[in-house]
Each structure stands twice: as C-alpha cells, then as structure tokens.
Amino acid sequence: MESAAPLSLGSRADIQAKRLSLVLSICTIFVFVLAITIPFAGQALHIDDAIFWDFARTNLQSPLQQHMNDYQLLGEQIGQWRDTHPPLDQMYMSLVMRITGSESESPLHLAFIAFPLIAGISMFFLSRRFTRNAMLSTLLLLATPVVMTMSHTLMADVPMLAFWLAATSAFIYGVDKNDARLLTLAGCLAFLAVFAGYQALALLPLLALYAWVNGKLNLRTALPLALPLVGFLLYALYSLSVYGALPRFTHAGGLNVDSDHITNRIEGMLEQIGGASVFPLFLAGFFALRRKRYLLLPLAVAGSVALGIFHYQSGFPLASTVLYSVFMTAAAMTVLSIFSESIVQVRNAIRRLPVDTDFLFLAFWLLSMMIAICILLPHAPAKYSLPFLAPLVLLMMREAEAGIASKTLTRALVVSALIMTVLVANAMSAADFQLAKSYKYYALNLSGNYETEGTVWFVGEWGFRHYMELQGYQYLTSANEAVREGDLIVRPGFTDWPLADSVTRRMQPFETTSTDWNLPLRVMSFEGNAGFYGSHWGLLPYAITDTPVESFTVYRVGPPDKTQQ
C-alpha cells in the first residue's frame, strides 16, 4: 500500500491560515455576544422567567418532577400545575443554582450567555455554507432585536434556537460530507433542541427535506433523526405513566382557528418580521433588488399604508401608524420576494431546468414555520419568529450578494444594516430592561410607602408576581373573596384579570404611581399598540411613545356592602 504524499509547505500554510481564520471568527462572535449580553446580566426576572425559576427550584429537590402543587397562575389557584415546556431549560437553571449556590438573577444570566454563543457559532457555519459573507450574516442574526432582547431572559426560546441551529448546521455538513460523526452529532443536538422547545420537532421533516432535495435521504442520514423522535416518545410515555396524560404543550385554551384570531396572528407576525429582525429599510431594499421585484414595492407600500390608515382610524397614534406601515412594507416585500422566487424555482424543476435547491430549502424553512406559527400558536410575540429568523437573514444576504455587483458595496450596505439593527436592538433591550426593573423595584419599595394593619394583596404575573411573593405579599385570585376592610390591593397595568364582584365593589382607588423612562420607546404599550411579548397587547414590536413604562394602582378595601352583611 502506498503511503499518502506529505503535505507541501504551501498546503500546510493554507491549513494553518484557515484554522487561524476560524479561531479569529469564533473569537469575534464571542466578543460580540459578550457585548450584547454582559450589560444586561443584572436584568430582573421577566415575563415567563418566573415560571422557569419556580420549576428550577422544584428540580433542585426533584430533578424529574414536571409539576408544582397548589400553584397560582393567571388569577387561578391550580391544584397541580404541569409544566408546559420540556425540561431542559429548567434543569439547566437548577444546575446553575446548585453549582453557584445562588438563586439570584446575575449568575443565571451569565450562565445563559452560552446559548447566544452556540447560536452565533452555528449560524457562522450555516452562513459559510449558504453565503459569501458569513461573519456579517452571523452578526446580523445576533444583532436582531428579537435575538438580542430574548438573550437577556431565562426563557427557553434562545436555548431552543441555539440547539436548533447547531443541529441544522451539523446535519447539513454531515450530509454534504457524508460524515457519520456529524450526522450523529446532529441527532444529539436535535434531541437537546426538542427538550428545550417542542417547536423543534419541526426539525425532523426540515432536515429530512434537506437530505431529500440533495438526493441523499437514506438510512444513513435518516437514522440520526430517530434520536430526538424516540426521546420525545419516551418522554411522552413517562408523562402518561406519571400524569395519565401527554405532555402539556400550552396553557392556553387550545387551538383557536377563529378568523379574527388568525388574522391578528398573521398581522402580528408580519409586524414582528418587519420591526424585530433586520432594520426594515434594508430588509425591504435587499429583497427588492433582483428580478425587477422593485416593481412590487409600490404595491407593498400602498397596501401597508392602507392598513395603517385603517388602524389610525381605529385609534392608533400617528407614530405607531407610521411604524406599522414601515414594518408591514418590509415584511410584505420579504414574503412576496421569497414566495415569487419559490414559484420560479418550482417552475424550473417542472421544466427540468437548473434549480437552486439551497434557496428552496431555506424558503421552505422560513415559510413553513411562519404558517405553522400563525395557525397553531395562540398569539404572535416576537420570540415566535426565532425558529425562522436564520433563513430570513441567510436569504436576505443571498439577495444582497446576487443583486449587487460590487462586493465592496454589498459589504458596505450590510454593515450599514448591521449598525442600524444594533442601535434599534439596544434601544429595545434597554426598554425591556426598564420594564423588568419596574416590577422588582416596586415590590422592594412597597413596604415603606403605605401603612396598613391588614393584608397587602396583589394582582399580576411575570416578574411582578415573583418579586411580590418574595416580599411576602399575597396573590389574589379571581375567586378569592377573603379580603377584609383596610386591606390593600395592588394592580399593575399589564397582566390583569377580573376579580370577584364582591371584591371589586369594595375597591377604592388610593394611589397610582408610574415608572417613566427618558427614551420614548416601549416594547409593551397599550397606548402605542406595542406587544413585543404578544400581539394581543399590541401589533407592533415596539412603539415610539413617552407613556409610562408601567403603572401601579393601589386600592384600599372598603367595608362589606349590604348584600354581604
């Protein structure tokens, strides 16, 4: 047998240069991730962070327990609350708590920096496969408002994104190189993705599609995909044996296919795409470059403005109307461009002409996830766009590279898009930080503001519930009528619910305080119609408004009325 020829000095130098370039690229991603996360490492628990924190504490004592007894949520007293999320995120949090000996926010946030880092490195390898500007594509994904803002929370969305992208990257390279080790790694990473978020089950048909369109769907490529499927089925059997039911996928009232709700979800998702991804003017511009798609721009603008005027007449403030129209235009151009190009590629396939299978894969990834989210999920928060954000950025970059002849000009425009996206994302992250902070500081400072010999009750969720409970205040459910004369009831502006009539009739407004912030940007605002965390609060991912970040109303309970005596 002949021995392999030794590498020449030039070949060795090339290999070393490539390794050095890869190391420098990963270091760049690491520094960028630190820059967008470290300043927010002290953020208070926010939105569903509190639920994950509660389950993490439960897992400290019972690592496999996926329920809590006598839990209070959304104004209800629940005898046994089963987790609606798979267990990976909570178990990771409990591990951090056990290692650090702390249940406070900062150690948890610092530990969660691992997930945007994994997402960034995975996106880099995906970008090297699908674009010529891998680093810029990677930084754009990390800089989007939805990724940056969600990276400051402890919810499972960014961990799921991280393992989703890692699994996709490993599988694609494994298929391309016929590498069994990478395919096995992809199966393990997909397993972790599924146990971070049930939405990641969509990876199975998605990755199988990639193998199929490249003519490589066989036992070798399909077998690794069995690992997350078998893992989920075993988890479902465990749930059946312990709870007599399948895992809970949502705490909402089930699938709502009412036309008004679906319309709201579609509209909300389009607004999140246009306002919480790449800066909208660049997003629309890049997708208008090829095949005379700029001719679609007047149609997109006209339709978006018409919808904006409709909402303005329904009560939208002028600033929100303008933002709505801009975001909707960017989203419309994105969807129309990708859909029209998909038709072109499918037509080429039918005519046996050359087909861009990479485009079809990315387009299917994006469009299928969008459709599934709009139909299956209860509302349209920005975080639901995370599963299809990577193909959005990759497709946009491919359009820029194909539509602009000059590589220098392409990079200059993408860098400009990156700068504008970072500025918006930082402002939104800061606004979200202020909202989270308002609940913690109100709870910490409440005791010194009011004198009462009675009980202090509160209504509200998210971090507000977490910090109020830590201070010893009592959660008031919808059915609880045990309030007494002289008690205080505190209600925030968000996450409210109806109380018993016998309680409501006795509530006497005592004082309203508000949390203000100098920058006129809000991620949650009824007045500005902003609902970053849910389209039922507002369609926009953020609003330009100087309304309070949050407000808190204190009520004093009066004497029982005659009907109660």
Coordinates of C-alpha atoms in Angstrom, one line a residue, residues 1-483:
M1 CA 0.0 0.0 0.0
E2 CA 1.4 3.4 -1.0
S3 CA 1.6 6.0 1.8
A4 CA -0.1 9.3 1.4
A5 CA 2.0 12.0 -0.1
P6 CA 3.2 14.5 2.6
L7 CA 1.6 17.9 2.6
S8 CA 3.6 20.6 0.9
L9 CA 4.7 23.7 2.8
G10 CA 2.1 25.7 0.9
S11 CA -0.7 23.3 1.8
R12 CA 0.3 23.3 5.5
A13 CA 0.4 27.1 5.5
D14 CA -3.1 27.2 3.9
I15 CA -4.4 24.9 6.5
Q16 CA -2.9 26.9 9.3
A17 CA -4.3 30.1 7.8
K18 CA -7.8 28.6 7.6
R19 CA -7.6 27.4 11.2
L20 CA -6.4 30.8 12.4
S21 CA -9.2 32.5 10.5
L22 CA -11.7 30.1 12.1
V23 CA -10.4 30.8 15.6
L24 CA -10.5 34.6 15.0
S25 CA -14.0 34.3 13.6
I26 CA -15.2 32.4 16.7
C27 CA -13.4 34.9 19.0
T28 CA -15.2 37.7 17.2
I29 CA -18.5 36.1 17.7
F30 CA -17.6 35.5 21.4
V31 CA -16.7 39.2 21.9
F32 CA -19.9 40.3 20.1
V33 CA -22.1 38.1 22.3
L34 CA -20.4 39.4 25.4
A35 CA -21.0 42.9 24.2
I36 CA -24.8 42.4 23.8
T37 CA -25.3 40.4 26.9
I38 CA -23.0 41.4 29.8
P39 CA -24.6 44.9 30.1
F40 CA -27.9 43.2 30.8
A41 CA -26.6 40.5 33.1
G42 CA -28.4 42.1 36.1
Q43 CA -31.8 42.2 34.4
A44 CA -34.7 41.3 36.8
L45 CA -36.8 38.1 36.1
H46 CA -39.2 39.0 33.4
I47 CA -42.3 37.5 31.6
D48 CA -42.1 33.7 32.0
D49 CA -38.7 33.8 33.6
A50 CA -40.6 33.4 36.9
I51 CA -42.2 30.2 35.9
F52 CA -39.0 28.7 34.7
W53 CA -37.4 29.8 38.0
D54 CA -40.1 28.2 40.0
F55 CA -39.7 24.9 38.2
A56 CA -35.9 25.2 38.6
R57 CA -36.2 25.4 42.3
T58 CA -38.6 22.4 42.3
N59 CA -36.0 20.5 40.3
L60 CA -33.4 21.2 42.9
Q61 CA -35.3 18.8 45.2
S62 CA -36.9 16.5 42.5
P63 CA -34.9 16.7 39.2
L64 CA -37.5 14.9 37.1
Q65 CA -40.6 16.5 38.6
Q66 CA -42.6 18.4 36.0
H67 CA -45.4 19.7 38.1
M68 CA -46.0 22.0 41.1
N69 CA -48.7 21.6 43.7
D70 CA -51.0 24.5 44.7
Y71 CA -49.7 26.8 42.1
Q72 CA -51.2 30.2 41.3
L73 CA -51.2 31.5 37.8
L74 CA -53.3 33.9 35.7
G75 CA -55.6 34.5 38.6
E76 CA -56.3 30.9 39.3
Q77 CA -55.5 28.5 42.1
I78 CA -54.3 25.3 40.5
G79 CA -54.1 22.1 42.5
Q80 CA -51.4 20.6 40.2
W81 CA -49.8 22.8 37.6
R82 CA -47.9 20.7 34.9
D83 CA -45.1 22.4 33.1
T84 CA -46.0 23.4 29.5
H85 CA -42.3 23.4 28.5
P86 CA -39.9 20.5 28.1
P87 CA -37.5 20.2 31.0
L88 CA -34.0 21.2 29.6
D89 CA -34.2 24.9 30.4
Q90 CA -35.4 24.4 34.0
M91 CA -32.9 21.6 34.6
Y92 CA -30.0 23.8 33.4
M93 CA -31.2 26.6 35.7
S94 CA -31.3 24.3 38.6
L95 CA -27.8 23.0 37.8
V96 CA -26.5 26.6 37.8
M97 CA -28.3 27.2 41.1
R98 CA -26.7 24.1 42.6
I99 CA -23.2 25.0 41.3
T100 CA -23.2 28.6 42.3
G101 CA -25.3 28.3 45.5
S102 CA -27.3 31.2 44.3
E103 CA -30.8 31.7 43.0
S104 CA -30.3 35.3 42.0
E105 CA -30.5 36.8 38.5
S106 CA -26.9 37.5 37.6
P107 CA -25.4 34.0 37.9
L108 CA -28.3 32.7 35.8
H109 CA -28.0 35.3 33.1
L110 CA -24.2 34.8 32.9
A111 CA -24.7 31.1 32.5
F112 CA -27.3 31.7 29.8
I113 CA -24.7 33.5 27.7
A114 CA -23.7 30.1 26.4
F115 CA -26.9 29.9 24.3
P116 CA -26.5 33.0 22.1
L117 CA -22.8 32.0 21.7
I118 CA -23.9 28.5 20.5
A119 CA -26.4 30.1 18.2
G120 CA -23.8 32.5 16.8
I121 CA -21.2 29.9 16.1
S122 CA -23.8 27.6 14.5
M123 CA -25.1 30.5 12.4
F124 CA -21.5 31.2 11.3
F125 CA -21.1 27.7 9.9
L126 CA -24.6 27.9 8.2
S127 CA -23.6 31.2 6.7
R128 CA -20.3 29.8 5.3
R129 CA -22.4 27.1 3.6
F130 CA -25.1 29.4 2.1
T131 CA -23.5 32.9 1.7
R132 CA -20.2 34.6 0.9
N133 CA -20.4 36.9 4.0
A134 CA -20.5 34.5 6.9
M135 CA -19.4 36.9 9.6
L136 CA -21.8 39.7 8.6
S137 CA -24.7 37.2 8.4
T138 CA -23.9 35.9 11.9
L139 CA -23.6 39.3 13.5
L140 CA -26.9 40.3 11.8
L141 CA -28.7 37.4 13.4
L142 CA -27.3 38.1 16.8
A143 CA -28.0 41.8 16.4
T144 CA -31.7 41.5 15.6
P145 CA -33.9 43.0 18.3
V146 CA -35.6 39.7 19.0
V147 CA -32.4 37.7 19.5
M148 CA -30.7 40.4 21.5
T149 CA -33.7 41.1 23.7
M150 CA -34.5 37.5 24.3
S151 CA -30.9 36.7 25.1
H152 CA -31.4 38.7 28.3
T153 CA -34.2 36.4 29.6
L154 CA -34.1 33.0 31.1
M155 CA -36.9 31.5 29.0
A156 CA -36.3 28.5 26.7
D157 CA -36.5 30.4 23.4
V158 CA -32.9 31.2 22.8
P159 CA -31.7 27.8 24.1
M160 CA -34.0 26.2 21.6
L161 CA -32.7 28.4 18.9
A162 CA -29.1 27.6 19.8
F163 CA -29.6 23.8 19.6
W164 CA -31.9 24.2 16.5
L165 CA -29.2 26.0 14.6
A166 CA -26.4 23.7 15.9
A167 CA -28.4 20.6 14.8
T168 CA -29.1 22.1 11.4
S169 CA -25.5 23.1 10.8
A170 CA -24.1 19.7 11.9
F171 CA -26.7 17.8 9.8
I172 CA -26.1 19.9 6.6
Y173 CA -22.4 19.4 6.8
G174 CA -22.8 15.8 7.7
V175 CA -25.0 15.3 4.6
D176 CA -22.7 17.3 2.3
K177 CA -19.6 15.4 3.5
N178 CA -21.2 12.1 4.1
D179 CA -19.8 12.2 7.7
A180 CA -21.5 9.8 10.1
R181 CA -20.0 11.6 13.1
L182 CA -21.5 14.9 12.2
L183 CA -24.9 13.2 11.5
T184 CA -24.8 11.6 14.9
L185 CA -23.9 14.9 16.5
A186 CA -26.8 16.5 14.6
G187 CA -29.2 13.9 16.1
C188 CA -27.9 14.6 19.6
L189 CA -28.3 18.3 19.1
A190 CA -31.8 17.9 17.7
F191 CA -32.6 15.9 20.8
L192 CA -31.5 18.9 23.0
A193 CA -33.5 21.3 20.8
V194 CA -36.7 19.3 21.2
F195 CA -36.2 19.2 25.0
A196 CA -35.6 23.0 25.0
G197 CA -38.8 23.7 23.0
Y198 CA -41.4 21.4 21.5
Q199 CA -41.4 23.5 18.3
A200 CA -38.1 22.0 17.5
L201 CA -39.9 18.8 16.5
A202 CA -40.2 20.6 13.2
L203 CA -36.5 19.9 12.7
L204 CA -37.2 16.3 11.8
P205 CA -39.1 17.0 8.5
L206 CA -37.0 20.0 7.8
L207 CA -33.7 18.2 8.0
A208 CA -35.1 15.2 6.1
L209 CA -36.1 17.6 3.4
Y210 CA -32.5 18.9 3.0
A211 CA -31.3 15.3 2.6
W212 CA -34.0 14.6 0.1
V213 CA -33.6 17.7 -2.2
N214 CA -29.9 16.8 -2.3
G215 CA -30.6 13.2 -3.3
K216 CA -29.1 11.8 0.0
L217 CA -32.1 10.7 2.0
N218 CA -31.3 7.2 3.1
L219 CA -30.9 5.1 6.2
R220 CA -27.6 6.7 7.0
T221 CA -29.0 10.3 7.0
A222 CA -32.4 9.4 8.4
L223 CA -31.3 7.3 11.4
P224 CA -29.9 10.2 13.4
L225 CA -33.3 11.9 13.2
A226 CA -34.8 9.0 15.1
L227 CA -32.9 10.0 18.3
P228 CA -35.0 13.2 19.0
L229 CA -38.2 11.4 17.9
V230 CA -37.6 8.4 20.2
G231 CA -36.5 10.7 23.0
F232 CA -39.8 12.6 22.7
L233 CA -41.9 9.5 22.5
L234 CA -40.2 8.1 25.7
Y235 CA -40.8 11.4 27.4
A236 CA -44.5 11.2 26.3
L237 CA -44.7 7.7 27.8
Y238 CA -43.1 8.9 31.0
S239 CA -45.8 11.7 31.2
L240 CA -48.5 9.1 30.5
S241 CA -47.2 6.8 33.3
V242 CA -46.9 9.6 35.9
Y243 CA -49.7 12.0 35.0
G244 CA -52.0 9.9 32.9
A245 CA -51.7 12.4 30.0
L246 CA -49.4 13.5 27.3
P247 CA -47.0 16.4 27.9
R248 CA -48.7 19.8 28.1
F249 CA -47.9 21.9 25.0
T250 CA -49.7 25.1 26.1
H251 CA -51.6 26.6 28.9
A252 CA -53.9 28.5 26.5
G253 CA -57.4 27.4 25.8
G254 CA -56.4 25.2 22.9
L255 CA -56.2 25.8 19.1
N256 CA -58.2 28.9 18.1
V257 CA -58.9 28.9 14.4
D258 CA -61.4 31.8 14.5
S259 CA -60.7 34.1 11.5
D260 CA -60.2 37.2 13.7
H261 CA -57.6 35.4 15.8
I262 CA -55.8 34.0 12.8
T263 CA -55.8 37.4 11.1
N264 CA -54.4 39.0 14.3
R265 CA -51.6 36.4 14.5
I266 CA -50.7 36.8 10.8
E267 CA -50.7 40.6 11.1
G268 CA -48.7 40.5 14.4
M269 CA -46.2 38.1 12.9
L270 CA -45.6 40.3 9.9
E271 CA -45.1 43.3 12.1
Q272 CA -42.5 41.3 14.2
I273 CA -40.7 40.3 11.0
G274 CA -40.6 43.9 9.8
G275 CA -39.7 45.5 13.1
A276 CA -37.8 43.0 15.2
S277 CA -35.5 41.4 12.6
V278 CA -33.1 43.3 10.3
F279 CA -33.6 47.1 10.1
P280 CA -36.8 47.4 7.9
L281 CA -35.5 49.8 5.3
F282 CA -32.6 47.5 4.5
L283 CA -34.7 44.3 4.7
A284 CA -37.2 45.7 2.1
G285 CA -34.4 47.1 0.0
F286 CA -32.4 43.9 -0.3
F287 CA -35.4 41.8 -1.2
A288 CA -36.3 44.3 -3.9
L289 CA -33.0 44.0 -5.8
R290 CA -33.5 41.1 -8.2
R291 CA -35.9 40.1 -11.0
K292 CA -37.4 43.6 -11.0
R293 CA -39.0 43.0 -7.6
Y294 CA -38.7 46.7 -7.0
L295 CA -42.0 46.8 -9.0
L296 CA -43.6 45.1 -6.1
L297 CA -42.5 47.9 -3.7
P298 CA -45.3 50.4 -4.6
L299 CA -47.9 47.6 -4.1
A300 CA -46.4 46.7 -0.7
V301 CA -46.3 50.4 0.3
A302 CA -49.8 51.1 -0.8
G303 CA -51.3 48.0 0.9
S304 CA -49.3 48.7 4.1
V305 CA -50.3 52.4 4.2
A306 CA -53.9 51.5 3.6
L307 CA -53.8 49.1 6.6
G308 CA -52.0 51.7 8.6
I309 CA -54.8 54.3 7.9
F310 CA -57.4 51.7 8.9
H311 CA -55.7 51.3 12.2
Y312 CA -55.2 55.0 12.6
Q313 CA -58.9 55.5 12.3
S314 CA -59.4 52.7 14.9
G315 CA -57.3 54.5 17.4
F316 CA -53.6 54.0 16.6
P317 CA -51.5 57.1 17.4
L318 CA -49.7 58.7 14.4
A319 CA -46.2 57.5 15.3
S320 CA -47.5 53.9 15.7
T321 CA -49.3 54.2 12.4
V322 CA -46.1 55.2 10.6
L323 CA -44.1 52.4 12.3
Y324 CA -46.9 49.9 11.4
S325 CA -46.7 50.9 7.7
V326 CA -42.9 50.7 7.5
F327 CA -42.8 47.3 9.3
M328 CA -45.6 45.9 7.2
T329 CA -43.9 47.1 4.0
A330 CA -40.6 45.4 4.9
A331 CA -42.4 42.2 5.8
A332 CA -44.6 42.2 2.7
M333 CA -41.6 42.7 0.4
T334 CA -39.8 39.8 2.2
V335 CA -42.7 37.4 1.9
L336 CA -43.6 38.4 -1.6
S337 CA -40.0 38.1 -2.8
I338 CA -39.4 34.7 -1.3
F339 CA -42.8 33.4 -2.5
S340 CA -42.2 34.6 -6.0
E341 CA -38.7 33.2 -6.2
S342 CA -40.1 29.9 -4.9
I343 CA -42.5 29.8 -7.8
V344 CA -39.6 30.4 -10.2
Q345 CA -37.6 27.6 -8.8
V346 CA -40.5 25.1 -8.7
R347 CA -41.3 26.0 -12.3
N348 CA -37.7 25.4 -13.2
A349 CA -37.9 22.0 -11.6
I350 CA -41.0 21.1 -13.6
R351 CA -39.3 22.2 -16.8
R352 CA -36.2 20.2 -15.8
L353 CA -34.1 23.4 -15.7
P354 CA -31.4 24.2 -13.1
V355 CA -32.9 24.6 -9.6
D356 CA -31.5 26.4 -6.7
T357 CA -32.1 23.7 -4.1
D358 CA -30.4 25.8 -1.4
F359 CA -33.0 28.6 -1.9
L360 CA -35.9 26.1 -1.8
F361 CA -34.7 24.6 1.4
L362 CA -34.3 28.0 3.1
A363 CA -37.6 29.2 1.7
F364 CA -39.4 26.1 2.9
W365 CA -37.8 26.5 6.4
L366 CA -39.0 30.1 6.6
L367 CA -42.4 29.9 5.1
S368 CA -43.5 26.6 6.7
M369 CA -42.5 27.8 10.2
M370 CA -44.4 31.1 9.6
I371 CA -47.5 29.3 8.5
A372 CA -47.4 26.8 11.4
I373 CA -46.9 29.6 14.0
C374 CA -49.8 31.6 12.6
I375 CA -52.1 28.7 12.7
L376 CA -51.1 26.6 15.7
L377 CA -49.9 29.1 18.3
P378 CA -52.2 31.3 20.4
H379 CA -50.7 34.7 19.5
A380 CA -47.7 36.3 17.8
P381 CA -44.9 37.5 20.1
A382 CA -41.5 38.4 18.6
K383 CA -39.9 35.3 20.1
Y384 CA -42.0 33.0 18.0
S385 CA -40.1 34.3 14.9
L386 CA -36.8 32.8 16.3
P387 CA -37.2 29.4 14.5
F388 CA -37.3 31.1 11.1
L389 CA -35.0 34.1 11.7
A390 CA -31.8 32.3 10.5
P391 CA -33.2 31.5 7.0
L392 CA -34.6 35.0 6.8
V393 CA -31.1 36.5 7.4
L394 CA -29.5 34.0 5.0
L395 CA -32.0 34.6 2.2
M396 CA -31.6 38.4 2.6
M397 CA -27.8 38.1 2.4
R398 CA -28.1 35.9 -0.7
E399 CA -30.3 38.5 -2.3
A400 CA -27.8 41.3 -1.5
E401 CA -24.9 39.2 -2.8
A402 CA -26.7 38.3 -6.0
G403 CA -28.3 41.7 -6.6
I404 CA -25.3 44.0 -6.1
A405 CA -22.4 43.6 -8.5
S406 CA -19.8 45.2 -6.3
K407 CA -18.6 43.1 -3.3
T408 CA -17.4 46.3 -1.6
L409 CA -20.8 48.0 -1.9
T410 CA -22.5 44.8 -0.7
R411 CA -20.4 44.7 2.4
A412 CA -20.8 48.5 3.0
L413 CA -24.6 48.2 2.8
V414 CA -24.8 45.1 5.0
V415 CA -22.5 46.8 7.6
S416 CA -24.9 49.8 7.5
A417 CA -27.8 47.5 8.1
L418 CA -25.9 45.9 11.0
I419 CA -25.3 49.2 12.6
M420 CA -28.9 50.3 12.3
T421 CA -30.1 47.0 13.6
V422 CA -27.8 47.1 16.6
L423 CA -29.0 50.6 17.5
V424 CA -32.6 49.5 17.4
A425 CA -31.9 46.3 19.3
N426 CA -30.0 48.1 22.0
A427 CA -32.8 50.6 22.5
M428 CA -35.4 47.8 22.6
S429 CA -33.3 45.8 25.1
A430 CA -32.9 48.8 27.3
A431 CA -36.7 49.4 27.2
D432 CA -37.3 45.8 28.1
F433 CA -34.7 46.1 30.9
Q434 CA -36.7 49.1 32.3
L435 CA -40.0 47.2 32.2
A436 CA -38.5 44.2 34.1
K437 CA -36.8 46.5 36.6
S438 CA -40.1 48.3 37.3
Y439 CA -41.7 45.2 38.8
K440 CA -38.7 44.4 41.0
Y441 CA -38.2 47.9 42.4
Y442 CA -41.9 48.4 43.0
A443 CA -42.1 45.2 45.1
L444 CA -38.9 46.1 47.0
N445 CA -40.0 49.6 47.9
L446 CA -43.7 49.0 48.5
S447 CA -43.5 48.3 52.3
G448 CA -42.2 51.7 53.2
N449 CA -44.8 53.6 51.2
Y450 CA -48.1 52.5 52.8
E451 CA -49.3 51.8 56.3
T452 CA -51.9 49.1 56.9
E453 CA -52.7 46.6 59.6
G454 CA -54.4 44.4 57.0
T455 CA -53.1 42.2 54.2
V456 CA -51.4 43.5 51.1
W457 CA -52.7 41.6 48.1
F458 CA -51.6 41.9 44.5
V459 CA -52.9 41.0 41.1
G460 CA -50.4 40.4 38.3
E461 CA -47.9 38.0 36.7
W462 CA -44.4 37.8 35.3
G463 CA -41.6 39.3 37.4
F464 CA -44.1 41.3 39.4
R465 CA -45.6 38.1 40.9
H466 CA -42.2 36.7 41.6
Y467 CA -40.9 39.7 43.5
M468 CA -44.1 40.5 45.3
E469 CA -44.2 36.9 46.6
L470 CA -40.6 37.1 47.7
Q471 CA -41.6 40.1 49.8
G472 CA -44.4 38.2 51.4
Y473 CA -47.4 39.8 49.7
Q474 CA -50.4 37.7 48.9
Y475 CA -51.6 36.7 45.4
L476 CA -55.3 37.5 44.8
T477 CA -57.1 35.0 42.6
S478 CA -60.2 35.7 40.7
A479 CA -62.3 33.5 43.1
N480 CA -60.8 34.8 46.4
E481 CA -63.3 36.8 48.4
A482 CA -61.4 36.7 51.7
V483 CA -60.3 40.3 51.6

